[in-house]
Amino acid sequence: MKMVDIASNLQVIRDKIAAASVKRAAEYKHFEPCLVAVGKIHPAESIIRAYEAGQKHFGENYVNELEEKANNPEILEQCKEIHWHFIGHLQQNKVNKLLKIPNLYMVETVDSEKIATALNNSWPKFRGDVDTKLKIMVQVNTSREEAKSGCELENTSTMVKYILDQCPNLEFKGLMTIGEYGYDMSRGPNPDFVKLKECKEKVCNKLDLDVKEVELSMGMSTDFEHAIELGSSYVRVGTAIFGERPKK
């Protein structure tokens, strides 16, 4: 894609985010939604162009691809304030490789106590500052699809409690879901978004957490405006910014 395309696509998305933000209920007005640009399979050049257009937060689904991009000499040189979000399924044997990545900002897909423990135990080896915790989100399988990762809705409070009590090197930021693909918006509010919102309320009530401090990551290219209206803090948009993914 030409630079003008990515820059203008980003502006369209930002305008839509701003318009959706205005429609939010009063309880969500205390924060501005964050756009995470998903560069899956797109080249480093596209990341640089988006960064030059003012985009700072980027998401990647695969550890190997993220490692390659984050260590790309041009990205390291030209995108010094980039924030990388890992948004794919994380296997335990890839934890150290992920934590080595420069400018890693957040792991959004912690879906088990095993992965939380591995991240917690390994993080001290990689952080520069002794007081810096690793920002994480707990992924919830709101659609209950076997093919999707994430902890079960009813186990979310237990999972969050485990992280808060047993993982001092992790900073719990909130909940994330992928949800059902291609949901027809004419059927009403997306049930996956509604479930994640309700799940957040239950977790906050059960663990006595400030509801304003617990964030949500939900919404992609086709439904991010709707997700924002329902209180999403992070929206993960790829195709609407970078165009259709090139074939591997």
mmCIF file of C-alpha atoms in Angstrom:
data_model
loop_
_atom_site.group_PDB
_atom_site.id
_atom_site.type_symbol
_atom_site.label_atom_id
_atom_site.label_comp_id
_atom_site.label_asym_id
_atom_site.label_seq_id
_atom_site.Cartn_x
_atom_site.Cartn_y
_atom_site.Cartn_z
ATOM 1 C CA MET A 1 0.000 0.000 0.000
ATOM 2 C CA LYS A 2 1.074 3.573 -0.578
ATOM 3 C CA MET A 3 1.795 5.713 2.434
ATOM 4 C CA VAL A 4 -1.132 7.987 1.622
ATOM 5 C CA ASP A 5 -3.497 5.017 1.810
ATOM 6 C CA ILE A 6 -2.368 3.916 5.278
ATOM 7 C CA ALA A 7 -2.315 7.491 6.568
ATOM 8 C CA SER A 8 -5.786 8.270 5.212
ATOM 9 C CA ASN A 9 -7.177 4.920 6.405
ATOM 10 C CA LEU A 10 -5.854 5.669 9.878
ATOM 11 C CA GLN A 11 -7.540 9.067 9.835
ATOM 12 C CA VAL A 12 -10.864 7.479 8.839
ATOM 13 C CA ILE A 13 -10.564 4.993 11.719
ATOM 14 C CA ARG A 14 -9.656 7.751 14.183
ATOM 15 C CA ASP A 15 -12.667 9.798 13.073
ATOM 16 C CA LYS A 16 -14.922 6.770 13.542
ATOM 17 C CA ILE A 17 -13.438 6.114 17.003
ATOM 18 C CA ALA A 18 -14.095 9.729 17.972
ATOM 19 C CA ALA A 19 -17.698 9.546 16.701
ATOM 20 C CA ALA A 20 -18.345 6.243 18.515
ATOM 21 C CA SER A 21 -16.813 7.656 21.705
ATOM 22 C CA VAL A 22 -19.381 10.463 21.745
ATOM 23 C CA LYS A 23 -22.184 7.871 21.736
ATOM 24 C CA ARG A 24 -20.866 6.053 24.808
ATOM 25 C CA ALA A 25 -22.721 5.972 28.102
ATOM 26 C CA ALA A 26 -21.481 8.407 30.757
ATOM 27 C CA GLU A 27 -19.758 5.571 32.668
ATOM 28 C CA TYR A 28 -17.210 5.226 29.827
ATOM 29 C CA LYS A 29 -16.391 8.907 29.302
ATOM 30 C CA HIS A 30 -13.385 8.885 31.661
ATOM 31 C CA PHE A 31 -11.058 7.297 29.073
ATOM 32 C CA GLU A 32 -10.234 7.517 25.387
ATOM 33 C CA PRO A 33 -10.235 4.236 23.418
ATOM 34 C CA CYS A 34 -6.811 3.132 22.161
ATOM 35 C CA LEU A 35 -6.385 1.955 18.569
ATOM 36 C CA VAL A 36 -4.118 -1.087 18.171
ATOM 37 C CA ALA A 37 -3.076 -1.453 14.520
ATOM 38 C CA VAL A 38 -2.752 -5.150 13.648
ATOM 39 C CA GLY A 39 0.034 -5.713 11.151
ATOM 40 C CA LYS A 40 -0.355 -9.500 10.790
ATOM 41 C CA ILE A 41 1.531 -10.665 7.670
ATOM 42 C CA HIS A 42 1.998 -7.069 6.441
ATOM 43 C CA PRO A 43 5.624 -5.979 5.915
ATOM 44 C CA ALA A 44 7.719 -3.823 8.245
ATOM 45 C CA GLU A 45 7.412 -0.999 5.712
ATOM 46 C CA SER A 46 3.656 -0.788 6.407
ATOM 47 C CA ILE A 47 4.301 -0.555 10.154
ATOM 48 C CA ILE A 48 6.736 2.312 9.590
ATOM 49 C CA ARG A 49 4.251 4.166 7.388
ATOM 50 C CA ALA A 50 1.520 3.829 10.009
ATOM 51 C CA TYR A 51 3.933 4.979 12.716
ATOM 52 C CA GLU A 52 4.890 8.015 10.616
ATOM 53 C CA ALA A 53 1.158 8.792 10.411
ATOM 54 C CA GLY A 54 1.033 9.000 14.204
ATOM 55 C CA GLN A 55 0.132 5.420 15.179
ATOM 56 C CA LYS A 56 1.979 4.146 18.272
ATOM 57 C CA HIS A 57 0.224 0.912 19.348
ATOM 58 C CA PHE A 58 0.624 -2.168 17.137
ATOM 59 C CA GLY A 59 -0.582 -5.755 17.583
ATOM 60 C CA GLU A 60 0.820 -9.023 16.293
ATOM 61 C CA ASN A 61 -0.616 -12.548 16.431
ATOM 62 C CA TYR A 62 2.526 -14.649 16.102
ATOM 63 C CA VAL A 63 5.599 -14.536 18.342
ATOM 64 C CA ASN A 64 8.019 -15.238 15.475
ATOM 65 C CA GLU A 65 6.551 -12.493 13.299
ATOM 66 C CA LEU A 66 6.537 -10.030 16.188
ATOM 67 C CA GLU A 67 10.148 -10.892 17.004
ATOM 68 C CA GLU A 68 11.164 -10.293 13.390
ATOM 69 C CA LYS A 69 9.355 -6.948 13.104
ATOM 70 C CA ALA A 70 10.294 -5.596 16.539
ATOM 71 C CA ASN A 71 13.967 -6.291 15.797
ATOM 72 C CA ASN A 72 13.831 -4.907 12.257
ATOM 73 C CA PRO A 73 16.660 -2.316 12.099
ATOM 74 C CA GLU A 74 14.465 0.271 10.336
ATOM 75 C CA ILE A 75 11.645 -0.118 12.864
ATOM 76 C CA LEU A 76 14.133 0.110 15.747
ATOM 77 C CA GLU A 77 15.613 3.257 14.228
ATOM 78 C CA GLN A 78 12.460 5.021 13.002
ATOM 79 C CA CYS A 79 9.806 3.866 15.510
ATOM 80 C CA LYS A 80 11.473 4.449 18.869
ATOM 81 C CA GLU A 81 8.200 4.925 20.798
ATOM 82 C CA ILE A 82 6.345 1.963 19.304
ATOM 83 C CA HIS A 83 4.200 -0.104 21.698
ATOM 84 C CA TRP A 84 3.812 -3.772 20.760
ATOM 85 C CA HIS A 85 0.753 -5.748 21.905
ATOM 86 C CA PHE A 86 0.835 -9.540 21.619
ATOM 87 C CA ILE A 87 -2.689 -10.601 20.631
ATOM 88 C CA GLY A 88 -2.273 -14.222 19.551
ATOM 89 C CA HIS A 89 -2.337 -17.556 21.359
ATOM 90 C CA LEU A 90 0.789 -17.886 23.492
ATOM 91 C CA GLN A 91 2.456 -21.260 23.995
ATOM 92 C CA GLN A 92 4.628 -21.789 27.047
ATOM 93 C CA ASN A 93 7.696 -22.629 24.963
ATOM 94 C CA LYS A 94 7.515 -19.169 23.314
ATOM 95 C CA VAL A 95 7.319 -17.136 26.542
ATOM 96 C CA ASN A 96 11.047 -16.282 26.767
ATOM 97 C CA LYS A 97 11.193 -15.406 23.086
ATOM 98 C CA LEU A 98 8.232 -13.052 23.522
ATOM 99 C CA LEU A 99 9.590 -11.358 26.640
ATOM 100 C CA LYS A 100 12.898 -10.603 24.887
ATOM 101 C CA ILE A 101 11.127 -8.437 22.303
ATOM 102 C CA PRO A 102 12.079 -4.741 22.421
ATOM 103 C CA ASN A 103 9.219 -2.322 23.179
ATOM 104 C CA LEU A 104 6.826 -5.088 24.262
ATOM 105 C CA TYR A 105 3.956 -3.156 25.842
ATOM 106 C CA MET A 106 1.285 -5.697 26.710
ATOM 107 C CA VAL A 107 0.367 -9.382 26.430
ATOM 108 C CA GLU A 108 -3.407 -9.435 25.833
ATOM 109 C CA THR A 109 -3.900 -13.191 25.657
ATOM 110 C CA VAL A 110 -3.118 -14.728 29.056
ATOM 111 C CA ASP A 111 -5.576 -17.624 29.106
ATOM 112 C CA SER A 112 -4.353 -19.960 31.861
ATOM 113 C CA GLU A 113 -2.614 -19.974 35.236
ATOM 114 C CA LYS A 114 0.208 -21.915 33.578
ATOM 115 C CA ILE A 115 0.919 -19.102 31.090
ATOM 116 C CA ALA A 116 0.522 -16.441 33.800
ATOM 117 C CA THR A 117 3.048 -18.280 35.984
ATOM 118 C CA ALA A 118 5.521 -18.668 33.113
ATOM 119 C CA LEU A 119 5.311 -14.936 32.275
ATOM 120 C CA ASN A 120 5.585 -13.986 35.938
ATOM 121 C CA ASN A 121 8.639 -16.193 36.544
ATOM 122 C CA SER A 122 10.482 -15.153 33.387
ATOM 123 C CA TRP A 123 9.786 -11.409 33.306
ATOM 124 C CA PRO A 124 12.472 -10.416 35.886
ATOM 125 C CA LYS A 125 15.136 -11.798 33.536
ATOM 126 C CA PHE A 126 14.139 -9.403 30.762
ATOM 127 C CA ARG A 127 12.851 -6.171 32.310
ATOM 128 C CA GLY A 128 15.257 -3.269 32.422
ATOM 129 C CA ASP A 129 13.796 -1.619 35.498
ATOM 130 C CA VAL A 130 13.319 -3.707 38.638
ATOM 131 C CA ASP A 131 10.008 -2.011 39.422
ATOM 132 C CA THR A 132 8.450 -2.477 35.976
ATOM 133 C CA LYS A 133 5.667 -5.034 35.816
ATOM 134 C CA LEU A 134 4.520 -6.704 32.614
ATOM 135 C CA LYS A 135 1.106 -5.431 31.523
ATOM 136 C CA ILE A 136 -1.274 -8.301 30.752
ATOM 137 C CA MET A 137 -4.909 -8.944 29.957
ATOM 138 C CA VAL A 138 -6.855 -12.129 30.593
ATOM 139 C CA GLN A 139 -8.377 -13.575 27.432
ATOM 140 C CA VAL A 140 -11.934 -14.833 27.869
ATOM 141 C CA ASN A 141 -13.602 -17.263 25.451
ATOM 142 C CA THR A 142 -16.973 -15.478 25.410
ATOM 143 C CA SER A 143 -18.259 -17.410 22.389
ATOM 144 C CA ARG A 144 -17.322 -20.798 23.923
ATOM 145 C CA GLU A 145 -15.921 -21.957 20.594
ATOM 146 C CA GLU A 146 -13.544 -24.898 20.927
ATOM 147 C CA ALA A 147 -11.250 -23.456 18.257
ATOM 148 C CA LYS A 148 -10.731 -20.263 20.262
ATOM 149 C CA SER A 149 -8.391 -19.735 23.185
ATOM 150 C CA GLY A 150 -9.360 -18.046 26.422
ATOM 151 C CA CYS A 151 -10.487 -18.993 29.892
ATOM 152 C CA GLU A 152 -14.142 -19.833 30.473
ATOM 153 C CA LEU A 153 -16.448 -17.036 31.593
ATOM 154 C CA GLU A 154 -17.198 -18.687 34.936
ATOM 155 C CA ASN A 155 -13.470 -19.140 35.698
ATOM 156 C CA THR A 156 -12.417 -15.557 34.973
ATOM 157 C CA SER A 157 -12.589 -14.256 38.561
ATOM 158 C CA THR A 158 -10.481 -17.193 39.785
ATOM 159 C CA MET A 159 -7.944 -16.544 37.035
ATOM 160 C CA VAL A 160 -7.711 -12.816 37.796
ATOM 161 C CA LYS A 161 -7.416 -13.531 41.555
ATOM 162 C CA TYR A 162 -4.562 -15.941 40.854
ATOM 163 C CA ILE A 163 -2.694 -13.245 38.897
ATOM 164 C CA LEU A 164 -3.282 -10.592 41.560
ATOM 165 C CA ASP A 165 -2.252 -12.898 44.423
ATOM 166 C CA GLN A 166 0.426 -15.119 42.899
ATOM 167 C CA CYS A 167 2.023 -13.114 40.071
ATOM 168 C CA PRO A 168 3.748 -10.041 41.544
ATOM 169 C CA ASN A 169 5.616 -9.333 38.292
ATOM 170 C CA LEU A 170 2.402 -8.973 36.260
ATOM 171 C CA GLU A 171 0.153 -5.916 36.090
ATOM 172 C CA PHE A 172 -3.431 -6.985 35.452
ATOM 173 C CA LYS A 173 -4.960 -4.439 33.054
ATOM 174 C CA GLY A 174 -8.237 -6.040 32.025
ATOM 175 C CA LEU A 175 -10.091 -8.578 29.888
ATOM 176 C CA MET A 176 -9.881 -9.396 26.184
ATOM 177 C CA THR A 177 -12.059 -11.380 23.805
ATOM 178 C CA ILE A 178 -11.993 -12.274 20.121
ATOM 179 C CA GLY A 179 -15.650 -13.235 19.926
ATOM 180 C CA GLU A 180 -17.638 -14.701 17.071
ATOM 181 C CA TYR A 181 -16.455 -13.708 13.583
ATOM 182 C CA GLY A 182 -18.903 -11.955 11.255
ATOM 183 C CA TYR A 183 -21.636 -11.288 13.817
ATOM 184 C CA ASP A 184 -24.667 -9.702 12.137
ATOM 185 C CA MET A 185 -25.161 -6.342 13.856
ATOM 186 C CA SER A 186 -28.810 -6.200 12.781
ATOM 187 C CA ARG A 187 -29.473 -8.875 15.439
ATOM 188 C CA GLY A 188 -28.701 -6.372 18.203
ATOM 189 C CA PRO A 189 -25.699 -5.859 20.512
ATOM 190 C CA ASN A 190 -22.882 -8.360 19.982
ATOM 191 C CA PRO A 191 -23.406 -10.991 22.710
ATOM 192 C CA ASP A 192 -19.639 -11.509 23.069
ATOM 193 C CA PHE A 193 -19.111 -7.848 23.896
ATOM 194 C CA VAL A 194 -22.056 -7.846 26.285
ATOM 195 C CA LYS A 195 -20.702 -10.980 28.001
ATOM 196 C CA LEU A 196 -17.231 -9.497 28.408
ATOM 197 C CA LYS A 197 -18.719 -6.303 29.864
ATOM 198 C CA GLU A 198 -20.816 -8.338 32.331
ATOM 199 C CA CYS A 199 -17.782 -10.513 33.120
ATOM 200 C CA LYS A 200 -15.787 -7.393 33.999
ATOM 201 C CA GLU A 201 -18.548 -6.237 36.373
ATOM 202 C CA LYS A 202 -18.637 -9.645 38.089
ATOM 203 C CA VAL A 203 -14.839 -9.773 38.457
ATOM 204 C CA CYS A 204 -14.760 -6.249 39.907
ATOM 205 C CA ASN A 205 -17.570 -7.024 42.362
ATOM 206 C CA LYS A 206 -16.086 -10.332 43.453
ATOM 207 C CA LEU A 207 -12.502 -9.079 43.853
ATOM 208 C CA ASP A 208 -13.348 -5.551 44.984
ATOM 209 C CA LEU A 209 -11.621 -3.897 42.012
ATOM 210 C CA ASP A 210 -12.305 -0.390 40.729
ATOM 211 C CA VAL A 211 -14.408 -0.830 37.593
ATOM 212 C CA LYS A 212 -12.722 2.247 36.084
ATOM 213 C CA GLU A 213 -9.308 0.595 36.403
ATOM 214 C CA VAL A 214 -10.203 -2.619 34.538
ATOM 215 C CA GLU A 215 -9.977 -2.246 30.760
ATOM 216 C CA LEU A 216 -11.581 -4.192 27.909
ATOM 217 C CA SER A 217 -10.027 -5.197 24.596
ATOM 218 C CA MET A 218 -12.718 -6.075 22.066
ATOM 219 C CA GLY A 219 -13.685 -5.055 18.555
ATOM 220 C CA MET A 220 -11.935 -5.429 15.195
ATOM 221 C CA SER A 221 -12.184 -3.902 11.708
ATOM 222 C CA THR A 222 -15.842 -4.782 11.201
ATOM 223 C CA ASP A 223 -17.234 -3.961 14.645
ATOM 224 C CA PHE A 224 -14.860 -1.650 16.543
ATOM 225 C CA GLU A 225 -17.357 1.241 16.668
ATOM 226 C CA HIS A 226 -19.949 -0.978 18.316
ATOM 227 C CA ALA A 227 -17.315 -2.274 20.767
ATOM 228 C CA ILE A 228 -16.394 1.290 21.736
ATOM 229 C CA GLU A 229 -20.044 2.161 22.389
ATOM 230 C CA LEU A 230 -20.151 -0.828 24.771
ATOM 231 C CA GLY A 231 -17.075 0.344 26.682
ATOM 232 C CA SER A 232 -14.029 -1.124 24.915
ATOM 233 C CA SER A 233 -10.692 0.441 25.918
ATOM 234 C CA TYR A 234 -8.674 -1.132 23.070
ATOM 235 C CA VAL A 235 -9.812 -1.933 19.537
ATOM 236 C CA ARG A 236 -7.684 -4.140 17.288
ATOM 237 C CA VAL A 237 -7.929 -3.030 13.653
ATOM 238 C CA GLY A 238 -5.897 -4.490 10.799
ATOM 239 C CA THR A 239 -7.612 -4.789 7.423
ATOM 240 C CA ALA A 240 -9.319 -1.373 7.610
ATOM 241 C CA ILE A 241 -5.859 0.226 8.021
ATOM 242 C CA PHE A 242 -3.479 -1.931 6.002
ATOM 243 C CA GLY A 243 -5.864 -3.479 3.462
ATOM 244 C CA GLU A 244 -6.348 -7.169 2.776
ATOM 245 C CA ARG A 245 -3.552 -9.338 4.113
ATOM 246 C CA PRO A 246 -0.969 -10.475 1.574
ATOM 247 C CA LYS A 247 -0.755 -14.225 1.129
ATOM 248 C CA LYS A 248 1.971 -15.891 3.200
#
